[in-house]
Amino acid sequence: MSIPYLTLIVFLPVLGMALLAAIPGTSHDAIRKTTLAVTIAHFALSVPLWWLYQTSGAPYQFIERRPWVTAFGIEYHLGVDGVTVLLVLLTTFLMPLAVLSSWRYIDRHVKEYHMLMLLLTTGMLGVFVALDLFVFYVFWELMLVPMYFIIGIWGAEQRIYASVKFFLYTFVGGLLMLVGILVLYFYHHNLTGTYSYALADLLAIDVPLRIQLGLFLAFGLAFAIKVPMFPFHTWLPDAHVQAPTAGSVILAAVMLKMGTYGFYRFAIPLFPDAARVLLPWVATLAVIGILYGAMVALVQPNIKKLVAYSSVSHLGFVMLGLFAFNTVGVQGSVIQMINHGLSTGALFFICGMLYERRHTYEIESFGGLSGVMPVFATIFMIVTLSSIGLPGLNGFVGEFLILVGMFQTHPYMAGLSTVGVILAAYYMLRMFGRVMFGPIDDESNRGLPDLGRRELAVLVPIVIVIVWIGVYPKPFLDRTAPSVERFVEHVTATDLLAVEESIEVEAPR
Amino acid sequence: MNPELQPLVDAYRLIDPSLGAIVPVVLVSLFAIFALVADLFELGTTRGPGEGEEGLPIMAPYLSILGVVLGLVAIGWQALRLEKVGGSYFNGMIVVDGFGVFLAAVILVGTLITLLVTVGYCRRENIQLAEYYYLILMSAAGMMLLVQSHNLVMIFAALELMSVGVYVLTGFRRRRVRAIEGALKYFVLGAFSTGFLVYGIALLYGLTGTFDLAAMGAAVGDGPASPLLLAGLALVLVGFGFKVALVPFHMWSPDVYQAAPAPITGFMATGVKTAAFAALARFLMTSFDGLANQWIPVLWVLAVLTMFVGNVAAVRQDDIKRMLAYSSIAHAGYLVVALVADSSLGSAAFVYYLAAYTLMTLGAFAVVVALGVSGDESTSISRDYGGVAYRHPMLGAAMALFMFSLIGIPPTAGFFGKFAVFSAAVDAGHVGLAILMVIASVISAYYYLKVVVAMYMGAPEGEPARIEVPAMTTIALIATVVGVLALGIYPGGWIELARASVAGLQ
């Protein structure tokens, strides 16, 4: 009997919730400190994954498999591959920072807030490590509830509208995916006679293209809403802007990755032929997302909205890389998931810090801050450049690999999307310039304090990782390479022309 | 022995072997009478101060709770010995099978929760009449008989026993105009629907020559159905449609649900629905299995109409009882989806969903009752539910759990129920229906969230009334919360049970 390592990682936050429940709701500092301790312990618990995961080992490791609902063949089935390891670590790495960033900002219902943050962590980690589609769905919906509350209770003025919109968008996608899961499940049963939601079992069957197309759309819609891909992105600006700082950070850094991760883990491998047939459509939407997100970001007078729309643009790149279906592109896409988590997460933290000082996100209200807050300016600059994709920082590695990968298969798409890179540099630098440089127009900007110790503790770890990936991405690429190669191999295993012909004659393959 | 008594003795000999089958029903009815009699002789009652008719029936609540608990024990005993005691009794009038036993247990659990909530409610509203408890128990007895009936005459009798009690309970607060209106509406439309049912039964009897469900099934066969037979089937469907409030036969239910005392609304939304649905399912699957291709399309349409009309209408409601009334219409639609699947998985989903639905709906009504104050049930979501979660964290959390369960978010009973219904629909090839149910569910999320939004994100209007949650209501709430979570986190055992219970039906 081995230690159920993944179960521990997933459910440790729930234990933390029990701990918080014992603390009286009025002792705010005790609650904050306990949550911080729990999240740091949680990160410490998950860090060994980085070394324990055998790069050249089995495709999935730390597997746990126990029957749950035997009548339906549902199993509690967890496991990680190289990509999951990074995403799990990204999540546990950001949680203590998120707690730190909420220290001042959250002053109402402190206990409820921190309990929900912990529950959210469990939901997100569950999504990443689930290898049974039912378990995956359960966690997928479970994480919806705490996020809904976090936006709805602690958000800005339009919070209720934003939280309900967020909930309904995700819910409709999730339920359609559930129907898709069931169709696949019964199809598998008709072929093999066994009931199973295990990803490995469902991967093993051949699904005719006609069914694949429908199922890919059902799964894809759920994930596309989450990513979010154009035109399903409209919930994102609302949710990101209304959410409290930590909520925006988690939404951008982790929850958006669930969409792309869903494509990587489920939608594409389960329905590879459909994914390849629909590639032009998906790639077109991704490119539209890149350009549209960038152009809307260009005209935003509000920093937080600008960062939110830049996410739409960046996630377009991630999708593009995934659908390159070659090792370089997918590698880039995976690294870009982490990068976006770090740099956009940091940008939202920075937005929150500006807001705590001035209670506004309007770019117009700032100006000349670099002289007042030099340390802040330095960190903000690094993060901005990372988001743009300056060589030497993390963003460059991801975007470069994605463009190389896409260029090999669809040069026009790659060419178009480079416009997005240029636009990103323009809107980010312009925003940075207007906030940090120039004369100090507004007297209230003059006396702003520079970063405190707590704020440094939030930003410095992120900056370190940003530089690390930028300078020496090899450990990250090494860990994901075998998983990515398996993914590409699986997707491109069948001869697409033959498959496309089979849709005409319906010949059994 | 006095020879004049001989016919009685003969009659007793005839039914003696069958009596064991109805022990749970007998227990519940007996204690209903005990409750009434105890009040009649003022056993343990104290008369109210000068208000002649309003004594304090101290015994009635405890007697009725005891009766239901004993009934549950008896049902449990039947369930454990189902191999031995299962079968047909009273000349085929009553059948003891897994389906009936399981649903009778669900009904009794629902009745128990209703009673627990009722005790506090009656104290607050000063409804101090033992008849109240008597009517609940007799109605429950009717429900139990209904799920075990295997004969159309028996179904009719049990349906009436159930309905009459509920008619009276609806108008129990007879000094309120709305209560009277609701009760009258319910009674008139109920009688009207019974007319349809009886006419349908008469047609079916005329064509098949039997009231027995199985014999009717044999007579109907698979063959081409005569128009009259289909007319009979349609009339019975309409009759049941009224009882379970399927669209377009639902018009009465929002008014009635709003008019009735809140615990009774919960009782109607769960018990009446469960019992009538069970009888409908048994009737369709036993007598008209051969003509499934005739009624499945009809139910398909009814399911879609019911889901959408119920959910869309609920979106606009501000009164929580009215909202839950429309929600219960929508849930009836989901249950019909399970019937449309017409498979063993569908029946299992149907039974599981009824259990899940009973728990979460009664839980929600228990919170509604707990939040009310004397003379004012405080049922406006926008006015009375603002900030509730911070004044009453436990009530708020429980209500949020029930709302999320009604939406179908894991890990709750409501989620797994919906999941099972989806499974059944997809398995039977009704993917389109499953997708329509998805869309309906998303609409429903909006109005359930409205309650959560008010409780957690709203502010109270004016000075909120102080409330105290009675101990019995607390017990009911704990029971429903635990039930909703247990069914959701460990659905395995329950779904096995549901499967086993419908084994004889298909």
XYZ file of N, CA and C in Angstrom, chain A residues 235 389 459:
9
model
N -17.653 36.356 -21.245
C -17.744 36.316 -19.794
C -16.450 36.792 -19.151
N 6.896 39.080 -24.398
C 7.679 38.028 -25.026
C 9.074 38.492 -25.393
N 5.436 39.284 -5.339
C 5.915 39.457 -6.710
C 7.281 38.837 -6.962
